[in-house]
Amino acid sequence: MIKIKEYVMAESLEQAYELNQKKRNCIIGGMLWLKMGSRMVPTAIDLSNLGLNTIEENEEEFSIGCMTTLRQLEQHEGLNSYTNGAVSESVRSIVGVQFRNLATVGGSIFGRFGFSDVLTCFLALDTWVELYKGGCIPLAEFARQKPDRDILVRLIVKKHEDKSVYLSHRNSKTDFPVLTCGISLREGQIYTAVGARPSRAVCLCVSEADWKKKGSEALAGELAAQFPTEGNMRAGKEFRSHLAEVLIGRGLKQIEKMQEV
């Protein structure tokens, strides 16, 4: 059970950052995963009044505020048109609509959860994170870092002529994923992210020319072998490794079909 001693509605990012420097204080995202734990939070810091709950689009990028909900991602026409529906697909099986109306992008990404569909999907895209003190860095770099006391302000998705897909496997419809897979083709490169291994997602890159030379099935096998897996209550190590090959292969074939249109 979570016990909160003081709840502060931040008036600025600077105020939120200063409050968050105390180790036991906590930035409130959707607070949904926080509720699963048991801890005392001296000061809970809410960013809801800072205008960080929108998705903005221009010719070069999408800017996604950290307080944007997963439901907003699911329903945003521009983002889902650009990603060929991959973003919507990545969140549609996360619990239920009520949950997705509360869970935030910032909470999902900053937590670097191994089971995160959202992290896997955005890793395959050209995604950057804007940190209040740390500036803008690639999402892949951020995902490798250990959590600190900075604040994730927004995600920035750079626009290219991407062709993207997202796939996952679950034992039941709204369960945590057994494995997640995001693939994006852009500027002659194939970016493949695999998560829920059960550790956090990582992304590998190969050339489109290499893909065409080897074919989808052979490349899927080679890529899957480079993603370490482990077993847990949802699946064993061998099954996850096999599933990685299957999902990567399916994703590459879907992108092949997109190229034919």
XYZ file of C-alpha atoms in Angstrom:
261
model
C 0.000 0.000 0.000
C 1.266 3.466 -0.937
C 1.093 6.165 1.726
C 1.536 9.792 0.638
C 2.352 12.382 3.296
C 2.185 15.485 1.079
C 0.796 16.031 -2.432
C 2.212 18.971 -4.422
C 0.794 20.262 -7.690
C 3.989 21.619 -9.270
C 3.857 25.183 -10.587
C 7.023 24.789 -12.690
C 9.483 22.139 -13.811
C 12.137 23.782 -11.660
C 9.980 23.397 -8.557
C 9.236 19.770 -9.483
C 12.923 19.073 -10.058
C 13.991 20.565 -6.723
C 11.358 18.575 -4.826
C 12.355 15.408 -6.656
C 15.968 15.593 -5.489
C 14.934 14.074 -2.164
C 15.353 10.352 -2.694
C 12.023 9.182 -1.317
C 9.936 11.839 -3.086
C 8.243 10.789 -6.296
C 7.029 12.274 -9.585
C 3.475 11.095 -10.177
C 2.871 9.814 -13.710
C -0.329 7.829 -13.911
C 0.594 6.355 -10.491
C -0.811 3.004 -11.615
C 2.374 0.936 -11.279
C 3.261 2.858 -8.114
C 0.085 1.524 -6.500
C 1.353 -2.029 -6.921
C 4.167 -1.393 -4.457
C 4.321 -0.719 -0.743
C 6.152 2.417 0.326
C 5.905 5.764 2.064
C 6.149 8.805 -0.231
C 6.948 11.982 1.735
C 6.075 14.242 -1.212
C 4.200 13.208 -4.349
C 4.851 15.657 -7.204
C 2.130 16.147 -9.828
C 3.005 17.677 -13.240
C -0.617 17.903 -14.441
C -0.737 21.728 -14.477
C 2.374 22.201 -16.628
C 0.774 21.675 -20.048
C 2.657 18.450 -20.750
C -0.375 16.393 -21.753
C -0.515 17.071 -25.504
C 0.828 15.631 -28.760
C 2.074 18.322 -31.115
C 2.986 17.712 -34.748
C 4.921 19.714 -37.306
C 6.641 18.832 -40.578
C 9.718 17.416 -38.852
C 8.545 15.665 -35.678
C 5.956 14.732 -33.096
C 6.364 16.173 -29.597
C 4.651 14.052 -26.943
C 4.355 15.551 -23.446
C 5.211 13.302 -20.526
C 1.678 13.531 -19.081
C 0.077 12.386 -22.344
C -1.992 9.283 -21.649
C -1.690 5.960 -23.442
C -5.253 6.452 -24.629
C -4.220 9.687 -26.348
C -1.452 7.757 -28.131
C -3.950 5.125 -29.167
C -6.344 7.664 -30.692
C -3.976 10.198 -32.282
C -4.622 10.080 -36.025
C -1.413 11.764 -37.145
C 0.905 9.618 -35.035
C -0.820 6.396 -36.000
C -0.945 7.290 -39.680
C 2.795 7.997 -39.598
C 3.593 4.720 -37.786
C 1.226 2.576 -39.871
C -0.825 1.940 -36.739
C 2.154 0.617 -34.748
C 1.693 3.000 -31.803
C -1.995 2.181 -31.446
C -1.237 -1.540 -31.673
C 1.410 -1.235 -28.969
C -1.027 0.064 -26.354
C -4.355 -1.540 -27.243
C -3.777 -4.624 -25.079
C -2.516 -2.741 -22.017
C -5.141 -3.707 -19.424
C -8.257 -1.711 -20.441
C -9.465 1.680 -21.648
C -9.892 3.019 -18.102
C -6.272 2.129 -17.339
C -4.999 3.695 -20.572
C -6.913 6.888 -19.749
C -4.714 7.241 -16.650
C -1.334 5.706 -17.508
C 1.084 8.252 -18.977
C 3.821 8.142 -21.586
C 6.320 9.636 -19.150
C 5.599 7.045 -16.499
C 5.859 4.218 -19.027
C 9.161 5.377 -20.517
C 10.897 6.702 -17.397
C 10.249 3.447 -15.555
C 12.152 1.498 -18.225
C 9.983 -1.501 -17.405
C 10.978 -4.770 -19.017
C 7.349 -5.492 -19.900
C 6.755 -2.088 -21.535
C 5.052 -2.241 -24.937
C 5.486 1.528 -25.182
C 9.268 1.441 -24.757
C 9.646 -1.312 -27.369
C 7.520 0.526 -29.932
C 9.271 3.883 -29.581
C 12.748 2.311 -29.572
C 12.149 1.113 -33.132
C 11.324 4.685 -34.207
C 13.716 7.644 -34.304
C 12.761 8.711 -30.793
C 14.512 11.134 -28.459
C 13.742 12.063 -24.871
C 13.931 15.589 -23.499
C 15.117 15.662 -19.887
C 14.758 18.811 -17.797
C 18.445 18.928 -16.858
C 19.928 16.309 -19.172
C 18.700 17.815 -22.442
C 17.740 15.748 -25.494
C 19.241 12.286 -25.917
C 18.274 9.257 -28.028
C 15.736 6.986 -26.379
C 18.080 4.016 -26.851
C 20.736 5.805 -24.788
C 18.192 6.775 -22.127
C 16.904 3.199 -21.878
C 20.411 1.945 -21.066
C 20.915 4.438 -18.241
C 20.184 3.813 -14.600
C 17.246 5.826 -13.193
C 18.182 9.191 -11.710
C 16.343 12.210 -10.270
C 15.907 14.143 -13.539
C 12.473 14.728 -15.093
C 11.426 13.339 -18.459
C 9.655 16.285 -20.100
C 8.635 14.860 -23.461
C 9.302 12.334 -26.215
C 10.300 13.591 -29.651
C 9.688 11.328 -32.648
C 11.594 12.464 -35.736
C 9.765 12.060 -39.034
C 11.178 10.003 -41.895
C 9.603 7.905 -44.619
C 9.195 5.106 -42.069
C 7.369 1.844 -42.502
C 6.677 0.466 -39.042
C 4.999 -2.502 -37.368
C 4.418 -3.632 -33.813
C 3.728 -7.162 -32.605
C 3.447 -8.844 -29.223
C 2.476 -12.170 -27.729
C 0.398 -12.532 -24.565
C -0.886 -15.566 -22.722
C -4.199 -13.758 -22.289
C -5.589 -10.614 -23.878
C -4.732 -8.016 -21.228
C -1.877 -9.819 -19.462
C 1.692 -8.520 -19.445
C 3.396 -9.493 -22.720
C 5.503 -12.635 -23.072
C 7.499 -10.825 -25.764
C 7.251 -7.516 -27.642
C 8.646 -6.544 -31.037
C 8.796 -3.256 -32.916
C 10.314 -2.923 -36.398
C 10.879 0.184 -38.492
C 12.365 0.607 -41.969
C 13.845 4.046 -42.536
C 16.580 5.502 -44.700
C 17.895 2.132 -45.824
C 18.089 0.603 -42.341
C 15.952 -1.925 -40.460
C 15.566 -1.136 -36.756
C 14.322 -4.051 -34.646
C 13.442 -3.669 -30.959
C 12.567 -6.653 -28.762
C 11.333 -6.324 -25.183
C 9.749 -8.325 -22.354
C 12.666 -10.740 -22.728
C 11.719 -10.406 -19.764
C 14.304 -7.607 -19.353
C 13.835 -4.169 -20.920
C 13.758 -3.675 -24.673
C 16.869 -3.179 -26.790
C 17.178 -2.280 -30.464
C 19.400 -3.663 -33.234
C 20.014 -2.213 -36.689
C 20.878 -3.889 -40.007
C 20.919 -2.544 -43.548
C 17.969 -2.926 -45.877
C 20.401 -4.358 -48.440
C 21.399 -7.107 -46.000
C 17.725 -7.882 -45.393
C 16.988 -8.151 -49.113
C 20.030 -10.362 -49.638
C 19.226 -12.816 -46.837
C 15.427 -12.719 -46.849
C 13.024 -12.215 -43.949
C 13.190 -15.702 -42.466
C 16.982 -15.965 -42.423
C 17.427 -12.442 -41.053
C 14.783 -13.067 -38.383
C 16.782 -16.047 -37.158
C 20.023 -14.081 -37.073
C 18.471 -11.139 -35.235
C 16.590 -13.292 -32.723
C 19.839 -15.008 -31.747
C 21.269 -11.619 -30.731
C 18.504 -10.816 -28.228
C 19.258 -12.542 -24.898
C 16.201 -14.046 -23.200
C 15.430 -15.560 -19.816
C 12.551 -17.499 -18.330
C 9.950 -16.411 -15.791
C 6.390 -17.317 -14.772
C 5.013 -16.388 -18.222
C 7.416 -18.279 -20.478
C 10.720 -20.093 -20.594
C 13.955 -18.917 -22.168
C 13.756 -21.250 -25.187
C 10.151 -20.307 -25.951
C 10.966 -16.602 -25.831
C 13.920 -17.073 -28.189
C 11.702 -19.001 -30.613
C 8.986 -16.355 -30.292
C 11.482 -13.592 -31.066
C 12.323 -15.276 -34.369
C 8.627 -15.731 -35.196
C 7.598 -12.155 -34.407
C 10.587 -10.595 -36.171
C 9.885 -12.729 -39.240
C 6.221 -11.716 -39.280
C 7.121 -8.065 -38.858
C 9.616 -8.095 -41.721
C 7.052 -9.739 -43.989
C 4.479 -7.093 -43.072
C 6.950 -4.385 -44.049
C 7.584 -6.218 -47.340
C 3.850 -5.955 -48.080
C 3.870 -2.240 -47.249
C 6.642 -1.723 -49.788
C 4.535 -3.369 -52.459
C 1.699 -0.857 -52.085
